[in-house]
Short mmCIF file of C-alpha atoms in Angstrom, two decimals:
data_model
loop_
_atom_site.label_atom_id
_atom_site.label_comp_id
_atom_site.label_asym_id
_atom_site.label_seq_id
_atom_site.Cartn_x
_atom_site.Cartn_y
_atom_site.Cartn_z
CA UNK C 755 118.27 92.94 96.15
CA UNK C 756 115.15 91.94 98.39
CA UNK C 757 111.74 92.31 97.31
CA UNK C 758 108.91 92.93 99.94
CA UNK C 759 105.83 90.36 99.27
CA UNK C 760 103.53 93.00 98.20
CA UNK C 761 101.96 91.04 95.11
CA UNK C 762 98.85 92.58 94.15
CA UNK C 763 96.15 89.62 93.93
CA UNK C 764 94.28 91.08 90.53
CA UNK C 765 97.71 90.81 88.97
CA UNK C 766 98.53 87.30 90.81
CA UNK C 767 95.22 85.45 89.67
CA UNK C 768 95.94 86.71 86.05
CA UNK C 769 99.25 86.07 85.94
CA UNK C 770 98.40 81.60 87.13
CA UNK C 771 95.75 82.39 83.97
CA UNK C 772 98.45 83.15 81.76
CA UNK C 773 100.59 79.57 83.13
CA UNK C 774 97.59 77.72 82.66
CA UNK C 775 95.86 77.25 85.99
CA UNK C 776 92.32 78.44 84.82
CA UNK C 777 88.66 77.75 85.48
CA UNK C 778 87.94 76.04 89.16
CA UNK C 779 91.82 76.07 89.73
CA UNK C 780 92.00 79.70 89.78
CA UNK C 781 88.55 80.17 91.25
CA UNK C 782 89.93 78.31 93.98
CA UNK C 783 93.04 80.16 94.25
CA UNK C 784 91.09 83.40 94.08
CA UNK C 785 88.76 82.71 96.74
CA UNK C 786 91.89 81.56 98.38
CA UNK C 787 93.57 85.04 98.53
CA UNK C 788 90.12 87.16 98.99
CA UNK C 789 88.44 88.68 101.76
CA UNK C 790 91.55 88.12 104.21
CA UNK C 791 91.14 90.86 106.73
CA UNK C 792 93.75 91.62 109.47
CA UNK C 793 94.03 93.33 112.62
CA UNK C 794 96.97 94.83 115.00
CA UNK C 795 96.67 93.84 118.85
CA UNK C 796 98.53 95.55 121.19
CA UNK C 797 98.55 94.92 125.11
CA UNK C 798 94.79 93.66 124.78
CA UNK C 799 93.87 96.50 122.63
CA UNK C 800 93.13 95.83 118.88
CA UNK C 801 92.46 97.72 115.84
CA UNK C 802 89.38 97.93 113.47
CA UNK C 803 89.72 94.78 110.77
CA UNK C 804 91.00 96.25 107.50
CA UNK C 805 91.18 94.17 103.98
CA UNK C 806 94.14 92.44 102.61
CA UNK C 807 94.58 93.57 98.71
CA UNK C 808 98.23 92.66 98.31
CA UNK C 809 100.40 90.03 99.62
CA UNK C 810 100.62 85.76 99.88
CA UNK C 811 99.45 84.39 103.12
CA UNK C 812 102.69 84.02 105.03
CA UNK C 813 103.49 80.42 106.90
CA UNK C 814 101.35 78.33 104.12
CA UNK C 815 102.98 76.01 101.72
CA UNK C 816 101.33 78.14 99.08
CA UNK C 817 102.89 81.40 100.58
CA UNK C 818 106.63 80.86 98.85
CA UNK C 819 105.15 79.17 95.58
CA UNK C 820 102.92 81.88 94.19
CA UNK C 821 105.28 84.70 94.72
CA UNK C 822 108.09 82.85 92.85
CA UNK C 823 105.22 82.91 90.08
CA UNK C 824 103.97 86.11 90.99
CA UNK C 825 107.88 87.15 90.14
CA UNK C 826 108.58 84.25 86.98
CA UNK C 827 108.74 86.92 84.80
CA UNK C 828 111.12 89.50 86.19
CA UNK C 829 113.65 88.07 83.34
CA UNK C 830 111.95 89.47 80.77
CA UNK C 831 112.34 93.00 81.65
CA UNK C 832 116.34 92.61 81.51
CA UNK C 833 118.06 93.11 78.54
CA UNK C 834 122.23 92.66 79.40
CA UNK C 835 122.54 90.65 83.03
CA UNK C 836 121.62 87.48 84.02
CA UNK C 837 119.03 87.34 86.77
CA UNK C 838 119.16 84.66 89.67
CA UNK C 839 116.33 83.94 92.05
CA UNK C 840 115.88 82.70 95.42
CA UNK C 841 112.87 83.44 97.35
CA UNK C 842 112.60 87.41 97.37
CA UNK C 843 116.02 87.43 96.85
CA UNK C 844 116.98 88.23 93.63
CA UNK C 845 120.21 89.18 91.56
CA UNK C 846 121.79 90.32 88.63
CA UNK C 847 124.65 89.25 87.39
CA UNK C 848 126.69 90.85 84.16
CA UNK C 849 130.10 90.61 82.79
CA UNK C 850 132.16 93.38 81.22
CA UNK C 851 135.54 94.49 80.08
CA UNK C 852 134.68 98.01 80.38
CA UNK C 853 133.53 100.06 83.34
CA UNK C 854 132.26 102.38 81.10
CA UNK C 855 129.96 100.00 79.14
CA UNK C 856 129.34 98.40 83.02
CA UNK C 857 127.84 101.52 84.05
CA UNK C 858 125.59 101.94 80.62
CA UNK C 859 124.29 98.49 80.64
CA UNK C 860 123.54 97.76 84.07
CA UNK C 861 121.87 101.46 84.50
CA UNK C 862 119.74 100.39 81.63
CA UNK C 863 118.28 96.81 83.23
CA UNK C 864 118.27 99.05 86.48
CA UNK C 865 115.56 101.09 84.90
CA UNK C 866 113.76 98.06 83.27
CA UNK C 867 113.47 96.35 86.47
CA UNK C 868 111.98 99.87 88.50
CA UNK C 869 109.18 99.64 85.98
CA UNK C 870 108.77 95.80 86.15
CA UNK C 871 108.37 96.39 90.12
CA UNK C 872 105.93 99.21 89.78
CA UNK C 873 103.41 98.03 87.01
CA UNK C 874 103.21 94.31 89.26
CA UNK C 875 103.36 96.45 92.22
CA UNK C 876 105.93 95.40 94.44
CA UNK C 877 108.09 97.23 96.60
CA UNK C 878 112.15 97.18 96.64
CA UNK C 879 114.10 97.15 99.98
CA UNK C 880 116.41 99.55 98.90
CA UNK C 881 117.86 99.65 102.04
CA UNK C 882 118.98 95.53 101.71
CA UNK C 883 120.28 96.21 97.72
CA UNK C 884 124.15 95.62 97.81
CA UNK C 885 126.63 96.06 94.58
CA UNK C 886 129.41 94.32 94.57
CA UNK C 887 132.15 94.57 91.87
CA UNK C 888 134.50 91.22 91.28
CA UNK C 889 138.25 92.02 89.37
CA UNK C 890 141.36 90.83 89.97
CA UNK C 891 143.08 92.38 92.82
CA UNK C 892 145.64 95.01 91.51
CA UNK C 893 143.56 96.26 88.47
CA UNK C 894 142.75 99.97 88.10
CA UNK C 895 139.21 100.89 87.09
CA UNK C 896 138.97 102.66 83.75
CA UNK C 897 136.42 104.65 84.39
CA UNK C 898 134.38 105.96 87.96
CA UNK C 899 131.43 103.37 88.56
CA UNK C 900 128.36 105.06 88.52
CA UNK C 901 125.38 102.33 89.40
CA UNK C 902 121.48 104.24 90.51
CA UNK C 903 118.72 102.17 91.56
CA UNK C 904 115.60 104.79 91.39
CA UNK C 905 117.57 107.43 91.50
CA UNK C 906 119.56 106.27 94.72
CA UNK C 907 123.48 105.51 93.91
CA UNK C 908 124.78 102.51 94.66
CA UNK C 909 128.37 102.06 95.97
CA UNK C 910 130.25 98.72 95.95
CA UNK C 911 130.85 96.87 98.99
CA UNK C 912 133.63 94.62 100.08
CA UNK C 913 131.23 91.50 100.33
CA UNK C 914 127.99 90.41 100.16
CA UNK C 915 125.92 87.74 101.60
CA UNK C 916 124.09 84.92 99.22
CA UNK C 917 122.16 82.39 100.48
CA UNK C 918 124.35 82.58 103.91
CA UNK C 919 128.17 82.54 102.66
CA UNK C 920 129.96 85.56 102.06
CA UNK C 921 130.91 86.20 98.86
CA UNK C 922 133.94 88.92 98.48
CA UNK C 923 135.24 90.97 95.52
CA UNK C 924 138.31 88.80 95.17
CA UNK C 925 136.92 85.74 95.38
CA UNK C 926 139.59 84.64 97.97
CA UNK C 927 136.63 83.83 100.65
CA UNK C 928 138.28 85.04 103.95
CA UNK C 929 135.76 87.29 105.30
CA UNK C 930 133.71 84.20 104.54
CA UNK C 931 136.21 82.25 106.08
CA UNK C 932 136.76 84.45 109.24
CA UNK C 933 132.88 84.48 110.08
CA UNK C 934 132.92 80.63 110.39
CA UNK C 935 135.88 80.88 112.17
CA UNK C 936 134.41 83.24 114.58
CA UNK C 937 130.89 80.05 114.83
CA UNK C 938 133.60 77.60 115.03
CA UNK C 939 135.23 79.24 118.47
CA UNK C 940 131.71 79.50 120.17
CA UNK C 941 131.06 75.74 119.01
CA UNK C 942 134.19 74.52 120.83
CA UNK C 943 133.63 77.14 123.82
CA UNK C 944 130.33 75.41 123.92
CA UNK C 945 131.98 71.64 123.88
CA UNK C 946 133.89 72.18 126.20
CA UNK C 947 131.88 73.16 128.75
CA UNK C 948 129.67 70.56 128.16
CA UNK C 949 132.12 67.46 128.33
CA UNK C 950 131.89 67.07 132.05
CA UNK C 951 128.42 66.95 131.92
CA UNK C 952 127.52 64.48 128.97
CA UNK C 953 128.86 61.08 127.63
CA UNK C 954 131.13 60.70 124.62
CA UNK C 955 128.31 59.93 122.11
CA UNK C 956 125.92 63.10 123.29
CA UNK C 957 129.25 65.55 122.51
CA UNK C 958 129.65 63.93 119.49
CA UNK C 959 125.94 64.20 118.32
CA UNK C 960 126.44 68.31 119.53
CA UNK C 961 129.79 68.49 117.39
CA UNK C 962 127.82 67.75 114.58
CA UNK C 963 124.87 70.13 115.06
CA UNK C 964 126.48 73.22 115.93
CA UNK C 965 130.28 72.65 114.76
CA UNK C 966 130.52 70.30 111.56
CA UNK C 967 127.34 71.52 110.27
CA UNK C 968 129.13 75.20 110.16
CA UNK C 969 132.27 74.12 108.01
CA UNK C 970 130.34 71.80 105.64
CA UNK C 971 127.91 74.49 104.51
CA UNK C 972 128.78 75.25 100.69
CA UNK C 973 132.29 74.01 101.52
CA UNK C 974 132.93 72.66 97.83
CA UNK C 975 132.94 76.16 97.17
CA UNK C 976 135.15 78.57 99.87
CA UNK C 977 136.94 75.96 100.81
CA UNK C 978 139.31 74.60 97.76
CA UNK C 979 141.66 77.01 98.79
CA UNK C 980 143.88 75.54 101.17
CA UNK C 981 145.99 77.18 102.68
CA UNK C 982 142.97 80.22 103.61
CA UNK C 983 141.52 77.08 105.05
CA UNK C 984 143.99 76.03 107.10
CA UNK C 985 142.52 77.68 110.75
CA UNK C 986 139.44 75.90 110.09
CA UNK C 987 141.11 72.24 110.06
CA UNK C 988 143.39 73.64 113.09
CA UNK C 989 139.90 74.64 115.20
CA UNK C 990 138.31 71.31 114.25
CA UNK C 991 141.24 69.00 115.63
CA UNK C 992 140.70 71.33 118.63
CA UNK C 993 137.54 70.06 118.90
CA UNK C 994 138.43 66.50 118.45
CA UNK C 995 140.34 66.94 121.13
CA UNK C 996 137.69 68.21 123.13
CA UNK C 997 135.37 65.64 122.75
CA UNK C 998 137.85 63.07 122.98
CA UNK C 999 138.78 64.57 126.37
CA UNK C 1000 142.26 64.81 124.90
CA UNK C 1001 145.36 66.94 125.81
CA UNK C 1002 145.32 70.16 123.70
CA UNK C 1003 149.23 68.65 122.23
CA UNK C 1004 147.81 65.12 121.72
CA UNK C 1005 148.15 63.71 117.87
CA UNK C 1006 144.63 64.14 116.43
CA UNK C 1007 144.71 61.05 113.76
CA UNK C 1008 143.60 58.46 116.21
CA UNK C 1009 141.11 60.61 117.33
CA UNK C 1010 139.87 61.22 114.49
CA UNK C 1011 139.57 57.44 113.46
CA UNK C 1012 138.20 56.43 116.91
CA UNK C 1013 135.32 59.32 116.57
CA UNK C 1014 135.13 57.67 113.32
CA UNK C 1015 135.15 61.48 112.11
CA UNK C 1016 136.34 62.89 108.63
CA UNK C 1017 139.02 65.45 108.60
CA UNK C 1018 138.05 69.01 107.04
CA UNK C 1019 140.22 68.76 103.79
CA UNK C 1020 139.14 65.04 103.22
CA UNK C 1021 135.57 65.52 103.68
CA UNK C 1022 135.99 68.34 101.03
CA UNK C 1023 137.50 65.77 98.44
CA UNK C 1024 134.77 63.52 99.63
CA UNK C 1025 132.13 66.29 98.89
CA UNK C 1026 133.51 66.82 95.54
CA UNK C 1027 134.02 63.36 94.18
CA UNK C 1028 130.07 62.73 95.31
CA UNK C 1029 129.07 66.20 93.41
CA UNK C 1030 131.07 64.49 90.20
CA UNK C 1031 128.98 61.65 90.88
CA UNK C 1032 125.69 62.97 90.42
CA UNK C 1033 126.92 65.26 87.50
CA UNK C 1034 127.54 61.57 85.80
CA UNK C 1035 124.68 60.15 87.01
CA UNK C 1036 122.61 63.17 85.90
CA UNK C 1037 120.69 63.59 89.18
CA UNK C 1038 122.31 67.15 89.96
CA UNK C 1039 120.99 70.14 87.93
CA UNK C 1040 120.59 70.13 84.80
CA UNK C 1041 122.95 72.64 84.10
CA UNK C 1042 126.18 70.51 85.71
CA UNK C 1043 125.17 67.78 83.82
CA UNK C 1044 127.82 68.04 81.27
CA UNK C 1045 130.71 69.88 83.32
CA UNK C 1046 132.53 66.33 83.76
CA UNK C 1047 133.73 64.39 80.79
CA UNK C 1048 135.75 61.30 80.28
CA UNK C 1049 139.35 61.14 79.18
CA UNK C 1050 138.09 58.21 76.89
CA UNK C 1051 136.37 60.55 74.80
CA UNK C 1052 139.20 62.44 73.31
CA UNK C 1053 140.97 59.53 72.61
CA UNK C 1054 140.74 57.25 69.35
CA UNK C 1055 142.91 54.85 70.90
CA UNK C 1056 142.19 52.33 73.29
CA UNK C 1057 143.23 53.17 76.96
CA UNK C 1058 144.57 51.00 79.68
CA UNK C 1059 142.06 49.93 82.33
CA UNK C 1060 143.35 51.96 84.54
CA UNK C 1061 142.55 55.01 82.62
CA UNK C 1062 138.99 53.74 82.57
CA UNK C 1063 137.12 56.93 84.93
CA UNK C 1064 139.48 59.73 84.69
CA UNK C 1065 138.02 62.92 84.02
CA UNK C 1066 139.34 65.32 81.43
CA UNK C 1067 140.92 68.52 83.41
CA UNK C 1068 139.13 71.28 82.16
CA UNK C 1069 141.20 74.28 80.45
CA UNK C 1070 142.02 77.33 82.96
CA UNK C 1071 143.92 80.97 82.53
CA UNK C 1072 145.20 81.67 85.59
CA UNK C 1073 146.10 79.95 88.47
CA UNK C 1074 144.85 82.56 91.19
CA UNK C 1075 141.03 81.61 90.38
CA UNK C 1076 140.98 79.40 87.55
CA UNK C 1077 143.28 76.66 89.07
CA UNK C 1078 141.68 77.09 92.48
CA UNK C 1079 138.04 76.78 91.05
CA UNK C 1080 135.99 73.99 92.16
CA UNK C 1081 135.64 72.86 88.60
CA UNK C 1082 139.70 72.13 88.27
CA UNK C 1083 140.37 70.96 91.80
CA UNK C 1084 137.72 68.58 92.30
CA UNK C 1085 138.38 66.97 88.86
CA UNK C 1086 142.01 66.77 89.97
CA UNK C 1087 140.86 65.18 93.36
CA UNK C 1088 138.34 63.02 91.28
CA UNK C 1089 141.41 61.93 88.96
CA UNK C 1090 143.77 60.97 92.11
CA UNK C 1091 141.20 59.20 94.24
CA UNK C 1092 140.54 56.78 91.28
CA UNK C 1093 144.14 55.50 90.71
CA UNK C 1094 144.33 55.12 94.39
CA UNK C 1095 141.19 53.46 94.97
CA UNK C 1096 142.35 50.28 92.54
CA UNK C 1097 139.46 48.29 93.27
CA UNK C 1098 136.87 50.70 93.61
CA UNK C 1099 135.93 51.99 90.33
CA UNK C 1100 134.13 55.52 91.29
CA UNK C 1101 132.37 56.08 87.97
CA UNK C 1102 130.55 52.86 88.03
CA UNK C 1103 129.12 53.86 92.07
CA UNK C 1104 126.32 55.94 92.37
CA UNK C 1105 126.99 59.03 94.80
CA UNK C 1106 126.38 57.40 98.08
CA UNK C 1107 128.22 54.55 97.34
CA UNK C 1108 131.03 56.80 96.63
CA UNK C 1109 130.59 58.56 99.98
CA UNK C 1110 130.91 55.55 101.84
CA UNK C 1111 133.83 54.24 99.91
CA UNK C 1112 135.20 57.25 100.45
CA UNK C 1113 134.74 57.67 104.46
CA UNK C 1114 135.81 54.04 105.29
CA UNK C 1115 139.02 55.34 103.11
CA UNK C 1116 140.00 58.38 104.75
CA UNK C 1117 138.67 56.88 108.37
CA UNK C 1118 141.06 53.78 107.77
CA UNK C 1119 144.37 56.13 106.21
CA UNK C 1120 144.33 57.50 110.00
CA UNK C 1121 146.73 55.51 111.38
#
């Protein structure tokens, strides 16, 4: 759901009182958001100036700050889901075995969160609020789902977008996949009618910007699954080729090592195995900070140096989204690299020493 910034400023400057920022602090802030006027000016003609009561000044560094503590405590108000913020995005997240309780439960923070937004006074885009259900693929709903949102019924969708990747009901990421697929194709469109024009290095610099950037965006997450992966790696070599000035048959592992360029599936591992590497250093969030344990620490007995740095492989149920979770695989990527990689201990390198261990090994395997 999207919230339109439509903070009242009474409620804002009491709200930074109750979090501590009092006295000058929030003199300053108030004087800050008063007497703000605006004006509309079309074709040279412009309207009478009219007060702003509501709202953070948009384009300031202050702007995105004080509505994320305009909207701090939106949690409170919900009793059964978990809430997730970004921005004005915000959503709700619950877990149920029954459709029945789904419906009860969720209706109930629906209605705590329509009186949240009225007493601070901000306005729901209705019109951008998606439902989405996630269960396994062949299971029947018990019950008809039956979701308002002030008094407006909300119907499931296929997908929906979060913070730009597409999240479906299965979890099986193709309609996430297909729109990259669809960026990728105009990317190599793009190359390659550009490599007549520019030198080797140029195309390369452009491959990055508007083609690798594309596939590495949240990769460690849509992309464990291989095989619904697969077209991407197929329209990347295409683009090796393409800025290799290559024939579209040509074998793409020298290309790939002269580009000096990491292949789709490797740069995944590489992604993972530096994500494991901050969990153990403790520089990711705080709340990965224990999803990666060692082996050693089941064991009473003393392991072979070679066992030194391999991760315990968390439990799973089922192998359609618990094996292919990016918990499981990357620990089982983590676990591989690190017998390989003899001489290169990975759990004594901090994460962008493992990156570059990792490149120069992938680069160098291309032969």
């Amino acid at each position: 759901m999207l919230f339109r910034s439509t903070g009242d400023h009474n409620i804002l400057v009491r709200k930074l009182d109750h979090y501590g920022i009092r006295g000058v602090s929030n003199s300053w802030f108030k004087s800050y958001l008063n007497n703000r006027k605006q004006y509309v000016s079309i074709n040279g003609f412009n309207s009478e100036l009219d007060d702003i009561k509501c709202g953070v000044p948009q384009g300031s560094i202050l702007g995105p700050l004080l509505f994320l503590l305009y909207i701090n405590d939106l949690h409170a108000s919900i009793m059964f889901s978990k809430v997730h913020h970004f921005a004005d995005d915000t959503n709700l997240l619950h877990f149920s075995n029954s459709v029945k309780l789904l419906n009860k439960k969720i209706n109930c923070d629906f209605k705590h969160l329509v009186n949240w937004l009225n007493a601070n006074k901000i306005s729901l885009n209705i019109s951008k609020t998606e439902l989405v259900l996630f269960k396994p693929l062949n299971k029947e709903l018990d019950h008809e789902l039956k979701i308002k949102l002030n008094g407006k019924k909300l119907y499931p969708t296929p997908s929906v977008k979060y913070l730009g990747v597409k999240i479906d009901s299965n979890l099986n990421w193709r309609e996430h996949i297909n729109s990259i697929a669809i960026k990728l194709n105009r990317a190599n469109a793009v190359l390659l009618k550009l490599k007549v024009y520019v030198s080797f290095s140029i195309l390369k610099s452009i491959y990055y910007s508007i083609f690798e950037s594309n596939l590495n965006y949240g990769n460690i997450v849509w992309a464990q699954n291989v095989c619904s992966s697969h077209r991407l790696f197929l329209l990347q070599k295409r683009a090796i080729r393409i800025i290799n000035s290559a024939d579209r048959l040509s074998h793409t592992n020298p290309l790939f090592q002269i580009s000096n360029i990491v292949k789709l599936f490797d740069k995944i591992a590489i992604d993972n195995c530096c994500f494991i590497s901050k969990c153990l250093y403790k520089i990711s969030p705080s709340q990965f900070h224990d999803w990666f344990v060692f082996s050693s620490s089941f064991h009473s007995h003393d392991l072979r140096s070679s066992d030194l740095g391999i991760l315990k492989v968390p439990s799973f149920k089922t192998t359609s989204h618990g094996r292919k979770s990016f918990k499981i695989n990357a620990t089982y990527i983590w676990n591989n690299l690190h017998k390989q990689l003899k001489y290169h201990q990975l759990f004594k390198q901090n994460p962008s020493r493992v990156k570059s261990i990792l490149n120069n090994y992938y680069i160098n395997s291309y032969t």
